[in-house]
Tab-separated table of C-alpha atoms in Angstrom:
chain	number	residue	atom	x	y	z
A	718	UNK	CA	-27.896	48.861	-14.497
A	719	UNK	CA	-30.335	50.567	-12.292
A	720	UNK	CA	-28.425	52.527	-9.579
A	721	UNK	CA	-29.487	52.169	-5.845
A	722	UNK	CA	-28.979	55.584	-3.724
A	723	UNK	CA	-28.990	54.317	0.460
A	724	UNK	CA	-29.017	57.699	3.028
A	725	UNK	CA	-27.375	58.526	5.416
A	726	UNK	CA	-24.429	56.907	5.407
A	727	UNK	CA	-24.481	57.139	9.257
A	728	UNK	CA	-26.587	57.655	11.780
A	729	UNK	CA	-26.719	58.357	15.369
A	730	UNK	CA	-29.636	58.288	17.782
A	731	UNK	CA	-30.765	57.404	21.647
A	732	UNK	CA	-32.008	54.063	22.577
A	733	UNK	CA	-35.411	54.256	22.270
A	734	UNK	CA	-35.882	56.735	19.279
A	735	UNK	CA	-37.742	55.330	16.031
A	736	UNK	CA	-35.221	55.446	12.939
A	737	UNK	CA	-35.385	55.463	9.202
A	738	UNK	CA	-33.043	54.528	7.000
A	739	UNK	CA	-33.781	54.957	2.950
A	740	UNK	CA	-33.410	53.744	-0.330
A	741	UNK	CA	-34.167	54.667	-3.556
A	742	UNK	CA	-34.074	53.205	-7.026
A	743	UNK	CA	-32.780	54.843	-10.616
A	744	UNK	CA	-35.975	53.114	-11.645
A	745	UNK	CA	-39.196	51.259	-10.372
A	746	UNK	CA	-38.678	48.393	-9.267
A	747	UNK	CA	-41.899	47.438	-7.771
A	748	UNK	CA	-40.983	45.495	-4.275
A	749	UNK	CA	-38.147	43.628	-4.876
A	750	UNK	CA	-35.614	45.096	-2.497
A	751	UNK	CA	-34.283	42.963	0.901
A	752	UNK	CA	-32.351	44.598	3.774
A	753	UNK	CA	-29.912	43.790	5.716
A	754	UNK	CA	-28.437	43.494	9.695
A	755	UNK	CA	-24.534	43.272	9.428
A	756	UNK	CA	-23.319	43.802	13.207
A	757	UNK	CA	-19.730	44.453	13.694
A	758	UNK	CA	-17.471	41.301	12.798
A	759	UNK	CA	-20.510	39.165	11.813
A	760	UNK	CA	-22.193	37.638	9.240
A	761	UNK	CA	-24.884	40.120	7.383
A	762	UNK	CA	-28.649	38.546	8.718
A	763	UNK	CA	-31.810	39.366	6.432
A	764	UNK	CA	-34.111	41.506	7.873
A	765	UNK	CA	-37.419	42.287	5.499
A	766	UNK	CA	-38.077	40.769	2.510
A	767	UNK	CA	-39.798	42.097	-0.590
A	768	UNK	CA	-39.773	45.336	1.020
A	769	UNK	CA	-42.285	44.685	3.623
A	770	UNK	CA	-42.125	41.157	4.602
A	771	UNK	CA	-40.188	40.982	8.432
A	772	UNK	CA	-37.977	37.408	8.424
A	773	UNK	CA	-39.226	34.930	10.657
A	774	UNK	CA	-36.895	35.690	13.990
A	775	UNK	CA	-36.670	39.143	13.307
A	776	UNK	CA	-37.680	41.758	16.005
A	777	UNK	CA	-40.939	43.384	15.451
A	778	UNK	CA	-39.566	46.514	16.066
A	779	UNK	CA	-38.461	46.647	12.661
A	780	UNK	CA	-40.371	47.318	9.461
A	781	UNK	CA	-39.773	47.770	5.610
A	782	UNK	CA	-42.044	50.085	3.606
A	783	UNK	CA	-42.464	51.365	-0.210
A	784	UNK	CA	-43.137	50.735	-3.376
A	785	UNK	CA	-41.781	51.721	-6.964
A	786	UNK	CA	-38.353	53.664	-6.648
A	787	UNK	CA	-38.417	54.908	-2.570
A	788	UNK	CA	-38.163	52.493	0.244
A	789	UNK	CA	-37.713	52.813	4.090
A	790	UNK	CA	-36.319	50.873	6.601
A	791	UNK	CA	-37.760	51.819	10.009
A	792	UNK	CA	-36.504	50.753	13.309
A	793	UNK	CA	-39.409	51.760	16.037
A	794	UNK	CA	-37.816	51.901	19.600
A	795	UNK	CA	-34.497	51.478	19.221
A	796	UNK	CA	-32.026	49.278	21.283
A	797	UNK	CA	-28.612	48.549	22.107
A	798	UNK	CA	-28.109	45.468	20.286
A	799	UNK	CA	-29.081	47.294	17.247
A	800	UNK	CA	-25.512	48.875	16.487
A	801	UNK	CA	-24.722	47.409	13.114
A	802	UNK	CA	-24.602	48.692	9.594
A	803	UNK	CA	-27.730	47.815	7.474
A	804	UNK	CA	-27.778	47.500	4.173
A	805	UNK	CA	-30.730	47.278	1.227
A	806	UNK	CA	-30.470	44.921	-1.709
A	807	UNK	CA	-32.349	45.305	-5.136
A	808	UNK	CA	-33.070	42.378	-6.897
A	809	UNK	CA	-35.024	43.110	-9.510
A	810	UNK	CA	-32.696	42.705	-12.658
A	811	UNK	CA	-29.162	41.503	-12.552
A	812	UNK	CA	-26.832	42.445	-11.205
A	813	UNK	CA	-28.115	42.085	-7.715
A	814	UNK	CA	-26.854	45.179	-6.343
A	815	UNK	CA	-26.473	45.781	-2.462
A	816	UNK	CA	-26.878	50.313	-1.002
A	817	UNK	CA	-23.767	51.693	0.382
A	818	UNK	CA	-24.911	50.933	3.500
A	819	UNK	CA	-25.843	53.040	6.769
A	820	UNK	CA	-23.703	52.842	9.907
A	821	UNK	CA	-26.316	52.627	13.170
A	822	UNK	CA	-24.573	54.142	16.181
A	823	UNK	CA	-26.035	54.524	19.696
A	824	UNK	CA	-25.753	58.119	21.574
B	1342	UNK	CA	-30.505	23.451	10.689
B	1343	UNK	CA	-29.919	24.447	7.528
B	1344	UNK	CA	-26.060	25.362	7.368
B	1345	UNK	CA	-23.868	26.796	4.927
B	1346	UNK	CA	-19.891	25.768	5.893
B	1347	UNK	CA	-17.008	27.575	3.978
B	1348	UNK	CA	-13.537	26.703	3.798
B	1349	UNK	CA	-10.900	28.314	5.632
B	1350	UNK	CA	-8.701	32.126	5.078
B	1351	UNK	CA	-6.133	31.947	2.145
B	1352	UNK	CA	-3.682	33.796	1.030
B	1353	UNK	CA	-2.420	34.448	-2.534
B	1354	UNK	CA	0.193	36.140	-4.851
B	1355	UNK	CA	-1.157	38.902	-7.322
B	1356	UNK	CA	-2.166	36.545	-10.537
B	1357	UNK	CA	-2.675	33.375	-9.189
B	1358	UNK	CA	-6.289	31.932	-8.561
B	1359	UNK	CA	-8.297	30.987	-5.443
B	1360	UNK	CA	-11.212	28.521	-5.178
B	1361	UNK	CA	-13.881	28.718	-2.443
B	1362	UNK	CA	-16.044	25.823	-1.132
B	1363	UNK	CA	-19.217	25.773	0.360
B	1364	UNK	CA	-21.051	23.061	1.802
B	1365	UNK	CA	-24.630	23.221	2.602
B	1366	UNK	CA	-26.394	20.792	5.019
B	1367	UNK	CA	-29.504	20.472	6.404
B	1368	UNK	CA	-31.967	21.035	3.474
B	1369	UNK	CA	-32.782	20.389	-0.079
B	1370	UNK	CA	-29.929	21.417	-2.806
B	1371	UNK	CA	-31.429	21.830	-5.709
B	1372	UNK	CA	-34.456	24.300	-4.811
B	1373	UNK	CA	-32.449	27.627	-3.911
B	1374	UNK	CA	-29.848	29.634	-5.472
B	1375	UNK	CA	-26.395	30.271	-4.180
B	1376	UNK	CA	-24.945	33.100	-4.559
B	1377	UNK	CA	-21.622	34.659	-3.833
B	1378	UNK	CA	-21.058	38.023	-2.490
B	1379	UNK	CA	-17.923	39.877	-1.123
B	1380	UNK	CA	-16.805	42.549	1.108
B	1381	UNK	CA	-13.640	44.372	1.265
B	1382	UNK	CA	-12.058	45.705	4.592
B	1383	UNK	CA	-14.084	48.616	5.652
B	1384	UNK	CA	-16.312	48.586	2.448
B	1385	UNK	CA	-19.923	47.394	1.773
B	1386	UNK	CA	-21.507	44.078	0.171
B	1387	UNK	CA	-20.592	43.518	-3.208
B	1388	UNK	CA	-22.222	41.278	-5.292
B	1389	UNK	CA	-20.362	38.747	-7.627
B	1390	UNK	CA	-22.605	36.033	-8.795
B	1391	UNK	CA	-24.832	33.045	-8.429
B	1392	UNK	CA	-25.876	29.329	-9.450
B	1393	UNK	CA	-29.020	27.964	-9.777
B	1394	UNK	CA	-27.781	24.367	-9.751
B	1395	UNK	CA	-31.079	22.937	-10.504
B	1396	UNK	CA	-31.071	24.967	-13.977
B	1397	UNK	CA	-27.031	24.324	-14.041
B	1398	UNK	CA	-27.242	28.204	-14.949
B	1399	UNK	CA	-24.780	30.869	-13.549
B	1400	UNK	CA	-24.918	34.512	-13.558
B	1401	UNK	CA	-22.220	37.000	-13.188
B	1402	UNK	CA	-21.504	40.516	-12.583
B	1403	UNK	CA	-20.158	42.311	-15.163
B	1404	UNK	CA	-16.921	43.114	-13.282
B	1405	UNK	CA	-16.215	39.344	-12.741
B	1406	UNK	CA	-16.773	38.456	-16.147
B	1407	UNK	CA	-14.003	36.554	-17.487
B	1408	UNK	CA	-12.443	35.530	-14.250
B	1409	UNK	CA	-15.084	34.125	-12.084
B	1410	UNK	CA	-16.759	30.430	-12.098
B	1411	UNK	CA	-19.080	29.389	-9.850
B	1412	UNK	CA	-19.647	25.601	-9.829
B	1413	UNK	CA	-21.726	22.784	-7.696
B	1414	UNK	CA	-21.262	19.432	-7.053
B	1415	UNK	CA	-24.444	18.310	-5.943
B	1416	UNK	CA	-23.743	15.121	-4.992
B	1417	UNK	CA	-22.012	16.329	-2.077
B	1418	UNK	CA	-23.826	19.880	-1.642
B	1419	UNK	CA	-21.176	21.868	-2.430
B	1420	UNK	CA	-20.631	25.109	-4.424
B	1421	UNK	CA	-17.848	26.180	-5.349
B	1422	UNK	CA	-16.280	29.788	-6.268
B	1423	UNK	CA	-13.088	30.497	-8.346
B	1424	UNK	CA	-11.881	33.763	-8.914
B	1425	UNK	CA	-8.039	33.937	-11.132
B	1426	UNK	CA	-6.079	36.743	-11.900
B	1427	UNK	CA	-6.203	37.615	-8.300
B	1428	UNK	CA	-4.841	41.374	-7.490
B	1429	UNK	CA	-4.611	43.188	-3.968
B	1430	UNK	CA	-7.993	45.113	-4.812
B	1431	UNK	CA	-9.568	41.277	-4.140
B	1432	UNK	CA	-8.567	40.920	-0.450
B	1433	UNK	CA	-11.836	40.547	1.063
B	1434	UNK	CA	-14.587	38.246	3.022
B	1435	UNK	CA	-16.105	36.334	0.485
B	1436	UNK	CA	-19.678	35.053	1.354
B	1437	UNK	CA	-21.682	32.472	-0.025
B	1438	UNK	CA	-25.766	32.750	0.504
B	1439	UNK	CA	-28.788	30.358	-0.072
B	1440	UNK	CA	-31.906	32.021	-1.466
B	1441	UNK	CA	-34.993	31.100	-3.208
B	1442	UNK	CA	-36.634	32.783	-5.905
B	1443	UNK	CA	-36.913	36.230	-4.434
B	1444	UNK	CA	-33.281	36.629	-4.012
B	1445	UNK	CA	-33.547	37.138	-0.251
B	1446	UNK	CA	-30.322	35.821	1.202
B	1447	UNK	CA	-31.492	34.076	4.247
B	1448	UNK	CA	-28.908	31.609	5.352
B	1449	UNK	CA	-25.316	32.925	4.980
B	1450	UNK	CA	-21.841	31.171	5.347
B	1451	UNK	CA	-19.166	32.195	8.184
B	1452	UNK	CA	-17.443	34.058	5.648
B	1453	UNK	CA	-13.677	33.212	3.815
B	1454	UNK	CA	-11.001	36.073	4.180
B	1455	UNK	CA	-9.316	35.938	1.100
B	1456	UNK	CA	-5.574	38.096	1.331
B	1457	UNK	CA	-3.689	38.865	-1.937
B	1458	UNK	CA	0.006	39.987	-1.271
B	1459	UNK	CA	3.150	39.601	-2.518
């Protein structure tokens, strides 16, 4: 199974700061990784899809880069509503296999 | 609106089984896979399996192998999961998610808690 490595496992920073959260693959796996919004008590929301590709609905603000075995999400001006926990997802063989995750706080 | 309506919180004994609807309205059933994924208290997003029920073909994750079944009956858009052999380290929200061929889970359910105790 190729092994998905998600840092930091938390994170905080001041409204307005520009974030990055990463991921990184055992093995290439071209673009096929999704992330993840899961805000406290809710239901997880996609974000970007195949690793660049924002969801319709889905503040600009927010970006997915890379390619091959390294892959960044990057939240550009941060806001309050953006407390959550985000998660990547690799899809390119099964299993599907979701990063530990990466806890978003707000100084 | 596409909508993807789980039945309600259950709660088992260690060994018995639990079965999980999901009803999706709204859109076509056939085109997208459902899969299932879980989440323990406090943990992360754990994937279990999915059903393509256009191909009638299921996948599962090794670690479910055995004791998981995930079925659809189409006729009423519904897929369903079943888990047996039910211990304490399966208390958890289970999910069910809609994708298409990408495996980008864009319309979830509200979620099932799921509480094994004796």
């Amino acid at each position: 199974d190729i092994q998905m490595t998600q840092s930091p496992s938390s994170l905080s920073a001041s409204v307005g700061d520009r974030v990055s959260i990463s991921c990184q693959a055992s093995q290439d796996i071209s673009n096929y990784i999704n992330w993840y919004q899961q805000k406290p008590g809710k239901v997880p929301e996609l974000l970007i899809y195949d690793a660049s590709n924002l969801q319709t609905g889905v503040p600009s603000r927010f970006s997915g880069s890379g390619s091959g075995t390294d892959f960044t999400l990057t939240i550009s001006d941060l806001q309050p509503e953006d407390i959550a926990t985000y998660y990547c997802q690799l899809y390119d063989n099964l299993p599907i296999t979701f990063g530990q995750g990466t806890r978003l706080e707000i100084k | 609106q596409v909508q993807l309506v789980q039945s309600g919180a259950d709660a088992k004994k260690p060994g018995s089984s639990v079965k999980i609807s999901c009803k999706a309205s709204g859109g076509s059933f056939d085109s997208y896979t459902f899969s299932w994924v879980r989440q323990a208290p406090g943990q992360g997003l754990e994937w279990m399996g999915r059903l393509i029920p256009i191909l009638g073909k299921s996948n599962y994750a090794q670690k479910f192998q055995g004791r998981l079944t995930i079925t659809a009956d189409e006729f009423t858009s519904t897929v369903y999961m079943q888990l047996s052999s039910l211990t304490s380290e399966d208390t958890a929200v289970y999910y069910c998610a809609r994708s298409g061929a990408n495996d980008a889970y864009n319309i979830w359910g509200q979620g099932t808690l799921v509480s094994v105790s004796s």
